CSV table of C-alpha atoms in Angstrom, one decimal:
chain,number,residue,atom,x,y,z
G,269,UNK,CA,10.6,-1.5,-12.6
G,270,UNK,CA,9.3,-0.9,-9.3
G,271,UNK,CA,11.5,1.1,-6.7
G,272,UNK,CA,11.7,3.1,-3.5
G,273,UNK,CA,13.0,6.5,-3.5
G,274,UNK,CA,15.7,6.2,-0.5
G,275,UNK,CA,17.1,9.8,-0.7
G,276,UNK,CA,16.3,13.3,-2.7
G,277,UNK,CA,19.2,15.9,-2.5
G,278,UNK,CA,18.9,19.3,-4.4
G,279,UNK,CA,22.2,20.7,-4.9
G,280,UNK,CA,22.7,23.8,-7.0
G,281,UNK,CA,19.6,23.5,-9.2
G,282,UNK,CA,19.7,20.1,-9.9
G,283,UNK,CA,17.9,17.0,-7.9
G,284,UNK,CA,19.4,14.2,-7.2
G,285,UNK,CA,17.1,10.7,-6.5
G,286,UNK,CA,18.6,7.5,-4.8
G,287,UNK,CA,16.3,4.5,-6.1
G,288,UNK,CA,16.8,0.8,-4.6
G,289,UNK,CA,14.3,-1.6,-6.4
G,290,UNK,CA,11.7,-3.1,-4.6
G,291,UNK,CA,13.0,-6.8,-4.3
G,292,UNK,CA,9.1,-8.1,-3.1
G,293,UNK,CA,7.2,-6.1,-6.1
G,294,UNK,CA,9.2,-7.3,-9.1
G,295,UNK,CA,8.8,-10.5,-10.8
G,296,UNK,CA,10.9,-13.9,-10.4
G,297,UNK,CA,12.9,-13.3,-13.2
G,298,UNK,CA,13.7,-10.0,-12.8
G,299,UNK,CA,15.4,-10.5,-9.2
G,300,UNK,CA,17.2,-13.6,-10.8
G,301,UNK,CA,18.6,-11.7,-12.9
G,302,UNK,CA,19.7,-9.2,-10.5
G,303,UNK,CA,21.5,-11.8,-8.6
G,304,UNK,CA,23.1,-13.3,-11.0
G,305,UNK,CA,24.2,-9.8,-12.5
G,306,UNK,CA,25.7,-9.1,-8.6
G,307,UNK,CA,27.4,-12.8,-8.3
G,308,UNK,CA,29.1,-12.5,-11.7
G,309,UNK,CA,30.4,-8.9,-10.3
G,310,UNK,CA,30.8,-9.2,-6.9
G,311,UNK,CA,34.8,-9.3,-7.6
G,312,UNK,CA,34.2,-5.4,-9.1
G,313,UNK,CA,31.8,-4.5,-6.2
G,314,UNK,CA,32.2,-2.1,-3.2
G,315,UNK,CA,31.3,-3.9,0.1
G,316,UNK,CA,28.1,-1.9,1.5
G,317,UNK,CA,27.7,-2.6,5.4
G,318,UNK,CA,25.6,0.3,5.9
G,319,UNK,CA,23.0,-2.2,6.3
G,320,UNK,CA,24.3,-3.4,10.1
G,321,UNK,CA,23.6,0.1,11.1
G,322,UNK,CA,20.0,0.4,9.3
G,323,UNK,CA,18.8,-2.9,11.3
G,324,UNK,CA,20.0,-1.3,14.3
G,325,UNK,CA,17.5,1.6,13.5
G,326,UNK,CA,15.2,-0.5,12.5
G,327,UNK,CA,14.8,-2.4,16.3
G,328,UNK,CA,15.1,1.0,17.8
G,329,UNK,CA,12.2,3.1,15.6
G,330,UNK,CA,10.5,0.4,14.8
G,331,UNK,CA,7.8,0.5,18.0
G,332,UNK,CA,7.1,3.4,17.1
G,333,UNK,CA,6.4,3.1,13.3
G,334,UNK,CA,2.8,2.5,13.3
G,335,UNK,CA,1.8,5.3,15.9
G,336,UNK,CA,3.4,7.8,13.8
G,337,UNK,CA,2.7,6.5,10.5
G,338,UNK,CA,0.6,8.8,8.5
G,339,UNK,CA,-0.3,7.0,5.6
G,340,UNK,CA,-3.4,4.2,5.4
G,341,UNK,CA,-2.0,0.9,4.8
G,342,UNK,CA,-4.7,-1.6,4.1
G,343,UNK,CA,-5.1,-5.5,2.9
G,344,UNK,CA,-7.5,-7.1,0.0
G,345,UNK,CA,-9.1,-10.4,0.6
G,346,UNK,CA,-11.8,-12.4,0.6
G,347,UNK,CA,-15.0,-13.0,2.3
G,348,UNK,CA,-16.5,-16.3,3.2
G,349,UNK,CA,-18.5,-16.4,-0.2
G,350,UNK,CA,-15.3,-15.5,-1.6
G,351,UNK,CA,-16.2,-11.8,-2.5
G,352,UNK,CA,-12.9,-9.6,-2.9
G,353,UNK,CA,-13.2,-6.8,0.0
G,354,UNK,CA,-11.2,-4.6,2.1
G,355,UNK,CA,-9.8,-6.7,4.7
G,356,UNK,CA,-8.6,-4.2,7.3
G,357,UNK,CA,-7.1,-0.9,7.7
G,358,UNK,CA,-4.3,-0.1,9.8
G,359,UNK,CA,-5.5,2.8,12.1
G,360,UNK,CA,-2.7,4.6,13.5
G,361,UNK,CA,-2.4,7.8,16.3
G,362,UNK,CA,-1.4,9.7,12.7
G,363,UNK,CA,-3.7,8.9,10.5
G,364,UNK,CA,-6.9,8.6,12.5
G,365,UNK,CA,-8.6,6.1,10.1
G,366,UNK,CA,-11.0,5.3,12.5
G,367,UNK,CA,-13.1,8.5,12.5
G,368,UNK,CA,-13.5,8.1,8.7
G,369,UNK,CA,-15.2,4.6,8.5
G,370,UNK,CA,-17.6,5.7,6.3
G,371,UNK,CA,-15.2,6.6,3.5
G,372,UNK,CA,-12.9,3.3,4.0
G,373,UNK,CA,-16.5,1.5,3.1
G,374,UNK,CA,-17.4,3.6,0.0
G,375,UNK,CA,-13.5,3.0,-0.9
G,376,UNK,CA,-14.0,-0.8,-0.3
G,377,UNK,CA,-16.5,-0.9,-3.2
G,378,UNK,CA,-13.1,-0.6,-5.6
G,379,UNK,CA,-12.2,-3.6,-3.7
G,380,UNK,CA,-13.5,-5.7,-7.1
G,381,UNK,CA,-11.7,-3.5,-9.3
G,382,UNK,CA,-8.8,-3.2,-7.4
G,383,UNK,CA,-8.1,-6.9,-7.4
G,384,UNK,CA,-8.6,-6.9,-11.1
G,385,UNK,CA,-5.8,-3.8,-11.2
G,386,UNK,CA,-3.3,-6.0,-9.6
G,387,UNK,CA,-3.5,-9.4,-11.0
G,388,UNK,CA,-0.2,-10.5,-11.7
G,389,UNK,CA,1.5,-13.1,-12.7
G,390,UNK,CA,5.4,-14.3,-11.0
G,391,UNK,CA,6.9,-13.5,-14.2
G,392,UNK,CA,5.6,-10.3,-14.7
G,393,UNK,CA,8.0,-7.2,-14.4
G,394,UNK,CA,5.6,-4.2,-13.2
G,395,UNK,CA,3.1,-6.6,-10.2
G,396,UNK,CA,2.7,-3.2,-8.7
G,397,UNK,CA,-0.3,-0.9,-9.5
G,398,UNK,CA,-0.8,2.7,-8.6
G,399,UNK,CA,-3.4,5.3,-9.1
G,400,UNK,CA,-5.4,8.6,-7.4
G,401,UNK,CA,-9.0,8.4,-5.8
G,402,UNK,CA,-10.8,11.4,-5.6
G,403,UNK,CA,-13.8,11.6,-3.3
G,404,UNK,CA,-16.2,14.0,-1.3
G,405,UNK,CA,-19.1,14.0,0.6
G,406,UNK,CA,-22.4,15.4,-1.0
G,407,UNK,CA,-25.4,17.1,0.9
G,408,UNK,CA,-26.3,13.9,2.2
G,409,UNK,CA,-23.5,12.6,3.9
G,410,UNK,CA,-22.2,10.2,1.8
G,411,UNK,CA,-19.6,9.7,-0.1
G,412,UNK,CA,-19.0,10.0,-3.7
G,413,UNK,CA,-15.4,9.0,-6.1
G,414,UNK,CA,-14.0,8.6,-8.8
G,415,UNK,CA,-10.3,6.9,-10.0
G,416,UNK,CA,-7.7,8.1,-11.9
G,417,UNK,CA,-8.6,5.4,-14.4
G,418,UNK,CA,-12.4,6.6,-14.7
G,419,UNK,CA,-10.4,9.8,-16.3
G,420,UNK,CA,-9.8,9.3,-20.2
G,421,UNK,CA,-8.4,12.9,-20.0
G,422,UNK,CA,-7.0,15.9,-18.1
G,423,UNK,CA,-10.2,18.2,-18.8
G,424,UNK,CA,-12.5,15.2,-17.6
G,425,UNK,CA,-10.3,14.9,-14.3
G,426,UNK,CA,-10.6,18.3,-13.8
G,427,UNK,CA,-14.2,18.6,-14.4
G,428,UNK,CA,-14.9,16.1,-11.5
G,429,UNK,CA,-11.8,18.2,-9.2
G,430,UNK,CA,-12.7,21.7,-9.5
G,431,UNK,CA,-16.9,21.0,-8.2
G,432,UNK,CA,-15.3,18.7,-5.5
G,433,UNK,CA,-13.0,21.6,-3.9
G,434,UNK,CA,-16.4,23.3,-3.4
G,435,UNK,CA,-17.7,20.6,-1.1
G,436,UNK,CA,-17.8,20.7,2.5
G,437,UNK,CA,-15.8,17.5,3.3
G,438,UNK,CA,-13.6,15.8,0.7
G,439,UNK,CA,-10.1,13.6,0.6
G,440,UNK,CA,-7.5,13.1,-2.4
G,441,UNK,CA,-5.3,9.9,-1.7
G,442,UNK,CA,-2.6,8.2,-3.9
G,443,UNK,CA,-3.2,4.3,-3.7
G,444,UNK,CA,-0.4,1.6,-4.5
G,445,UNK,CA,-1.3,-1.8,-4.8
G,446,UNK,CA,0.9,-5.0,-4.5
G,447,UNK,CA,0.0,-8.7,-5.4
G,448,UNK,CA,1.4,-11.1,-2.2
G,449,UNK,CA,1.8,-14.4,-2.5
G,450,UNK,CA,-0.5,-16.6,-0.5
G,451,UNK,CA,2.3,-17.9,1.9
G,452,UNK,CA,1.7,-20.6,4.2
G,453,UNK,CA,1.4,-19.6,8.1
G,454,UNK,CA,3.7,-22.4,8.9
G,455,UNK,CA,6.3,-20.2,7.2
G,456,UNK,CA,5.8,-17.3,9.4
G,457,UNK,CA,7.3,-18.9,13.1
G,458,UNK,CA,6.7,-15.9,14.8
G,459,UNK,CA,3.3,-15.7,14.2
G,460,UNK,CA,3.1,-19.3,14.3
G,461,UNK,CA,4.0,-18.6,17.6
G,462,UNK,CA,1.7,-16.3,18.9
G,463,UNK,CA,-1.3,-18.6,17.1
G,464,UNK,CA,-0.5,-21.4,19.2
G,465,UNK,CA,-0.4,-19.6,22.3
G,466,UNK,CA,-3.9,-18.3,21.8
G,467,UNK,CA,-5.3,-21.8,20.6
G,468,UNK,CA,-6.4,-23.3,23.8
G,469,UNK,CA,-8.3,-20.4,24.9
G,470,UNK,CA,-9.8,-19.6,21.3
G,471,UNK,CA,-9.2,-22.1,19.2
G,472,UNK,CA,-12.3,-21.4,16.8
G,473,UNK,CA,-11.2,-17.4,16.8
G,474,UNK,CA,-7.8,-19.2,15.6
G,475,UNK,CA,-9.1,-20.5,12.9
G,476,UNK,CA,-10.8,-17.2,11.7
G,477,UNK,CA,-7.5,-16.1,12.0
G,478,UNK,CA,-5.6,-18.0,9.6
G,479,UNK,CA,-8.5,-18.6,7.2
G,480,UNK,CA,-8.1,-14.7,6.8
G,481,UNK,CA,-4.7,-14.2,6.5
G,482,UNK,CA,-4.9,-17.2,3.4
G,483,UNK,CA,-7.5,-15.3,1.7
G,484,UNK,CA,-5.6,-12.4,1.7
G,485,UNK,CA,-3.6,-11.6,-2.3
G,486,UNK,CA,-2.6,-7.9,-2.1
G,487,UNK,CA,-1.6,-4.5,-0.1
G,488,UNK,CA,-1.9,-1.6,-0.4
G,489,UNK,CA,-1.1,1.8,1.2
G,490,UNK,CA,-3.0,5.4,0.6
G,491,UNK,CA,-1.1,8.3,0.9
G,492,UNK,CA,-3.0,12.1,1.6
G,493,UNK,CA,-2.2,14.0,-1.5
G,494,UNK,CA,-5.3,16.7,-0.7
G,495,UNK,CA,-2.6,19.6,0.3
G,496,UNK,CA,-1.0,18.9,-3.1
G,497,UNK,CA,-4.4,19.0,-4.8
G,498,UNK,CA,-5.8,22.0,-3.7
G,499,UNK,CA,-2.2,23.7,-4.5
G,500,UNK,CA,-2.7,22.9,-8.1
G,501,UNK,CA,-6.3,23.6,-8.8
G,502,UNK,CA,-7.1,26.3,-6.2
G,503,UNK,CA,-6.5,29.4,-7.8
């Protein structure tokens, strides 16, 4: 089942994780089951208003989410001759992504594979992939990777690790994927909003717009795990 780890304690030895389940990764059936499971206990229930407080937070952090944001969010669509690519990614004042555009193109040739990874169905209770790229740059400048699902064993991931660690340049990341539903615009007002106030001066830029955002199926999000690599295989 998919989750979000909302709190890690570590009291006297032992950790402690707080998991919520992540309501827009899991199937149709699993959340309807879920709410059932709440309605026919809600009598046995404690009342959790936490959430008031949370949304207040929210409004107050949440201008300044993406300039702090480390991690590499990104989107999977499709091109005009419907070839699955790397839509965008989100470049943030943390992350830098744009002074690495050379690896976000060499990582946009998984784009095929990726959308193969994450082809879901509604009913389906896992529609949330995950998985390590390893890459570096060779003599030449240009980037070469590898997956975690080119590995068919520790040694053989190793093998690629330990030669990469002697490169010059080179960037572990841990990439989750997530199918989205191809919802209509109409069903988004506020963006609805901000499209029609933009139609009369560019109405054929509009329509770029929204042909993208309806060819667009999953997202994904790469976190830097290179600190934790190079703790486990440099010696």
């Amino acid at each position: 089942m998919p989750f979000v780890v909302r709190r890690m304690q570590y009291w006297e030895g032992t950790p402690s994780l707080g998991l919520e389940r992540n309501v827009l990764a899991c199937g149709e059936k699993l959340n309807k089951f879920f709410i059932q499971a709440i309605e026919e206990n809600k009598d046995q229930l404690a009342l959790d208003s936490r959430d008031r407080f949370v949304i207040q937070d929210s409004k107050i952090l949440g201008s300044q989410l993406t300039h702090l944001m480390p991690n590499l969010p990104f989107y999977l669509g499709r091109d005009n001759d419907n070839k699955r690519i790397i839509q965008a990614i989100a470049n943030t004042q943390a992350n830098q992504a744009i002074h690495d555009m050379s690896l976000w193109q060499t990582i946009g040739e998984l784009a095929s594979n990726m959308a193969e990874w994450v082809r879901v169905t509604l009913d389906d209770f896992t529609p949330i992939t995950d998985f390590g790229i390893y890459c570096y740059q060779d003599k030449n400048q240009q980037w070469l990777l590898q997956t975690e699902r080119d590995f068919v064993s520790k040694k053989q991931k190793s093998v690629f690790i330990n030669p990469t660690l002697l490169a010059d340049k080179y960037r572990f990341f841990h990439c989750d994927l997530t199918a989205i539903k191809n919802t209509s615009i109409e069903q988004e007002p506020n963006l609805e909003q901000q499209l029609s106030h933009l139609r009369r001066h560019s109405p054929h830029q509009i329509r770029r717009i929204r042909e993208v955002l309806q060819s667009l199926f999953a997202v994904g999000d790469l976190t830097d795990i290179t600190p934790i690599i190079e703790a486990v295989y440099i010696k």
